[in-house]
Coordinates of C-alpha atoms in Angstrom, one line a residue:
Chain K
G1 CA -21.2 -89.0 -15.0
A2 CA -19.2 -87.9 -11.9
V3 CA -20.3 -84.5 -10.6
V4 CA -18.6 -82.3 -8.2
S5 CA -20.2 -79.3 -6.6
Q6 CA -18.9 -76.3 -4.7
H7 CA -20.6 -74.0 -2.4
P8 CA -20.7 -71.0 -2.4
S9 CA -20.1 -70.1 -6.0
R10 CA -19.3 -66.5 -5.0
V11 CA -18.4 -64.9 -1.7
I12 CA -17.5 -61.4 -0.7
C13 CA -16.1 -60.9 2.8
K14 CA -14.3 -58.3 4.9
S15 CA -10.7 -58.4 5.6
G16 CA -9.9 -60.5 8.7
T17 CA -12.9 -62.8 8.5
S18 CA -12.8 -66.5 7.7
V19 CA -14.5 -68.1 4.8
K20 CA -15.4 -71.8 4.3
I21 CA -15.8 -73.4 0.9
E22 CA -17.4 -76.8 0.5
C23 CA -16.5 -79.3 -2.2
R24 CA -18.9 -82.3 -2.7
S25 CA -18.8 -85.3 -4.9
L26 CA -22.4 -85.9 -5.7
D27 CA -22.6 -89.3 -7.2
F28 CA -19.4 -91.0 -6.2
Q29 CA -17.2 -91.4 -3.3
A30 CA -13.8 -89.6 -3.3
T31 CA -11.1 -90.5 -0.9
T32 CA -8.9 -87.9 -2.5
M33 CA -9.8 -84.4 -3.4
F34 CA -7.7 -81.5 -4.5
W35 CA -7.8 -77.7 -4.0
Y36 CA -6.5 -75.2 -6.5
R37 CA -6.5 -71.5 -6.8
Q38 CA -6.5 -69.6 -10.1
F39 CA -5.7 -65.9 -10.6
P40 CA -7.1 -64.0 -13.6
K41 CA -5.7 -65.3 -17.0
K42 CA -3.4 -67.6 -15.2
S43 CA -3.3 -71.4 -14.9
L44 CA -4.5 -73.5 -12.0
M45 CA -2.1 -73.8 -9.1
L46 CA -2.4 -76.8 -6.8
M47 CA -2.7 -75.8 -3.2
A48 CA -3.2 -79.1 -1.4
T49 CA -4.3 -82.7 -1.6
S50 CA -7.2 -83.6 0.7
N51 CA -7.4 -87.2 1.9
E52 CA -10.4 -88.6 3.7
G53 CA -9.7 -89.3 7.3
S54 CA -6.2 -87.9 7.3
K55 CA -4.3 -84.6 7.2
A56 CA -4.1 -82.7 4.0
T57 CA -0.9 -82.5 2.1
Y58 CA 0.1 -78.9 1.2
E59 CA 2.2 -77.8 -1.7
Q60 CA 5.3 -75.8 -1.0
G61 CA 4.5 -72.2 -0.2
V62 CA 0.9 -72.8 0.9
E63 CA 0.3 -72.0 4.5
K64 CA -1.6 -74.8 6.2
D65 CA -2.7 -72.6 9.1
K66 CA -4.2 -70.1 6.7
F67 CA -5.9 -72.6 4.4
L68 CA -7.5 -75.2 6.6
I69 CA -8.6 -78.3 4.9
N70 CA -11.0 -80.9 6.3
H71 CA -12.0 -84.1 4.5
A72 CA -14.4 -85.6 7.0
S73 CA -16.3 -87.8 4.7
L74 CA -16.0 -89.6 1.4
T75 CA -18.1 -86.9 -0.3
L76 CA -17.1 -83.7 1.3
S77 CA -13.9 -81.6 1.6
T78 CA -13.9 -78.1 3.0
L79 CA -11.4 -75.3 2.6
T80 CA -11.4 -72.5 5.1
V81 CA -9.5 -69.4 4.3
T82 CA -8.7 -67.9 7.8
S83 CA -8.2 -64.2 8.4
A84 CA -8.7 -63.5 4.8
H85 CA -7.0 -60.5 3.2
P86 CA -7.4 -58.9 -0.2
E87 CA -4.5 -60.8 -1.6
D88 CA -6.4 -64.0 -0.9
S89 CA -9.0 -62.9 -3.5
S90 CA -9.0 -65.6 -6.2
F91 CA -10.9 -68.3 -7.9
Y92 CA -10.8 -71.5 -5.8
I93 CA -11.5 -74.8 -7.6
C94 CA -11.7 -78.3 -6.1
S95 CA -11.5 -81.6 -7.9
A96 CA -12.1 -85.2 -6.9
L97 CA -10.3 -88.2 -8.0
G98 CA -12.8 -90.4 -9.8
P99 CA -13.6 -94.0 -9.0
G100 CA -11.2 -95.3 -11.6
G101 CA -8.4 -93.5 -9.9
N102 CA -7.1 -91.9 -13.1
E103 CA -9.3 -88.9 -13.7
Q104 CA -10.1 -85.7 -11.9
F105 CA -13.6 -84.3 -11.8
F106 CA -13.6 -80.5 -11.2
G107 CA -16.1 -78.4 -9.3
P108 CA -17.4 -75.2 -10.8
G109 CA -15.2 -73.0 -8.7
T110 CA -15.7 -70.4 -6.0
R111 CA -15.0 -66.7 -6.6
L112 CA -13.7 -65.2 -3.3
T113 CA -13.4 -61.4 -3.0
V114 CA -11.9 -60.0 0.1
L115 CA -12.6 -56.3 0.7
Chain S
L1 CA 6.9 -85.1 -13.1
A2 CA 6.4 -84.5 -16.8
K3 CA 6.4 -80.8 -17.7
T4 CA 4.1 -79.8 -20.6
T5 CA 4.5 -77.1 -23.2
Q6 CA 1.7 -75.8 -25.3
P7 CA 1.2 -72.8 -27.6
I8 CA -0.1 -69.9 -25.6
S9 CA -2.9 -69.1 -28.0
M10 CA -4.5 -70.2 -31.3
D11 CA -7.1 -68.6 -33.6
S12 CA -9.5 -70.5 -35.8
Y13 CA -12.8 -70.0 -37.7
E14 CA -16.1 -71.8 -37.2
G15 CA -16.3 -75.1 -39.0
Q16 CA -12.5 -75.7 -39.1
E17 CA -10.6 -78.5 -37.5
V18 CA -8.3 -77.4 -34.7
N19 CA -5.2 -79.3 -33.6
I20 CA -3.5 -78.3 -30.4
T21 CA -0.2 -80.0 -29.7
C22 CA 1.4 -80.5 -26.3
S23 CA 5.0 -81.4 -25.7
H24 CA 6.0 -83.6 -22.8
N25 CA 9.5 -84.8 -23.5
N26 CA 10.1 -86.4 -20.1
I27 CA 6.9 -88.4 -19.9
A28 CA 7.2 -91.5 -17.7
T29 CA 6.1 -95.0 -18.5
N30 CA 3.1 -94.9 -16.2
D31 CA 1.9 -91.5 -17.3
Y32 CA -1.4 -90.9 -19.0
I33 CA -2.2 -87.8 -21.0
T34 CA -5.4 -85.9 -20.2
W35 CA -6.9 -82.8 -21.8
Y36 CA -9.3 -80.3 -20.1
Q37 CA -11.3 -77.4 -21.4
Q38 CA -11.9 -74.4 -19.2
F39 CA -14.3 -71.5 -19.8
P40 CA -13.9 -68.2 -17.8
S41 CA -15.0 -68.5 -14.2
Q42 CA -15.7 -72.2 -14.5
G43 CA -13.8 -75.3 -13.4
P44 CA -12.0 -77.4 -16.0
R45 CA -14.0 -79.9 -17.9
F46 CA -12.6 -83.3 -18.9
I47 CA -12.3 -83.7 -22.7
I48 CA -10.3 -86.8 -23.4
Q49 CA -7.6 -89.1 -21.9
G50 CA -5.1 -91.5 -23.6
Y51 CA -2.0 -93.5 -23.1
K52 CA -0.8 -94.2 -26.7
T53 CA -1.9 -94.2 -30.3
K54 CA -5.3 -92.7 -30.9
V55 CA -8.3 -92.1 -28.8
T56 CA -11.6 -90.8 -30.0
N57 CA -14.8 -89.8 -28.2
E58 CA -17.9 -87.8 -29.1
V59 CA -16.1 -84.4 -28.8
A60 CA -12.5 -84.9 -29.7
S61 CA -9.6 -87.1 -30.8
L62 CA -6.3 -87.5 -29.2
F63 CA -3.3 -88.5 -31.2
I64 CA -0.2 -89.8 -29.4
P65 CA 2.9 -90.9 -31.4
A66 CA 4.9 -94.0 -30.5
D67 CA 7.5 -92.1 -28.5
R68 CA 4.7 -90.4 -26.5
K69 CA 6.8 -87.2 -26.2
S70 CA 3.9 -85.2 -27.5
S71 CA 0.2 -85.4 -28.0
T72 CA -2.3 -83.6 -30.2
L73 CA -5.9 -82.7 -29.3
S74 CA -8.0 -82.5 -32.4
L75 CA -11.3 -80.7 -32.3
P76 CA -13.4 -81.3 -35.4
R77 CA -15.5 -78.5 -36.9
V78 CA -15.1 -76.0 -34.0
S79 CA -17.9 -73.5 -33.2
L80 CA -17.8 -70.2 -31.3
S81 CA -18.7 -72.1 -28.1
D82 CA -15.3 -73.9 -28.3
T83 CA -13.6 -70.6 -27.5
A84 CA -11.8 -71.6 -24.2
V85 CA -8.5 -72.5 -22.6
Y86 CA -7.3 -76.0 -23.2
Y87 CA -4.9 -77.7 -20.8
C88 CA -3.0 -80.9 -21.2
L89 CA -1.9 -82.8 -18.1
V90 CA 0.5 -85.7 -18.0
G91 CA 0.8 -87.9 -15.0
D92 CA 0.9 -91.3 -13.3
V93 CA -2.5 -92.9 -12.8
G94 CA -1.2 -94.8 -9.8
N95 CA 0.0 -91.6 -8.2
A96 CA -2.5 -88.9 -8.4
G97 CA -0.1 -86.2 -7.2
N98 CA 1.7 -86.4 -10.5
M99 CA -1.3 -85.4 -12.5
L100 CA -1.8 -82.1 -10.9
T101 CA 0.6 -79.6 -12.4
F102 CA -1.2 -77.6 -15.0
G103 CA 0.8 -75.9 -17.7
G104 CA 0.0 -72.6 -19.1
G105 CA -2.8 -73.9 -21.4
T106 CA -3.7 -72.8 -24.9
R107 CA -6.2 -70.1 -25.3
L108 CA -8.3 -70.9 -28.4
M109 CA -10.3 -68.2 -30.1
V110 CA -12.9 -69.3 -32.6
K111 CA -14.0 -66.5 -34.9
P112 CA -17.2 -66.4 -37.0

């Protein structure tokens, strides 16, 4: 089946540093990937839609300069949290739109902790 | 964009059948219904997807009435490992952006 991986699975960083999270579709090509964040005991909240070869589309209230998204290939999208602060600590999850175009395949998530 | 409403939580016992209903009164013609399961600190896992009537796979069944304003995920003979949060998503297959609003989900607790 369609598998999506994320790296790293956990990251701890100091306030003010930048962190890059990778999302890969391992056995299929994904022209569209999505980035979510999830706070404890809350639902997933869509941050942005990542399209291969074009600029990402950000949801309202999500700062594009803070959450940089790059979808440089059909199997890789990256999310960079710039100048991270403690309030950016969260669980970040990516998904990729499957070959059929009607199903999302989710990555395992990345736990970011900003000290 | 179809908004979904699910019970916040449900309790069950091992071996029982569990039915979780999702309301989506303003579902559009092109919208599909997809259910996901999520364990703590993991990404959601696809369970089942349907458009109308009944869909069954190796882990669950999905019942969709004729008016499609609701759907019911049926988990047969649950076990402790089925304790998780279950989300229903409703959206247009031709427009991925409409399948991305997660509702609150249903927290299922399976007891021994």
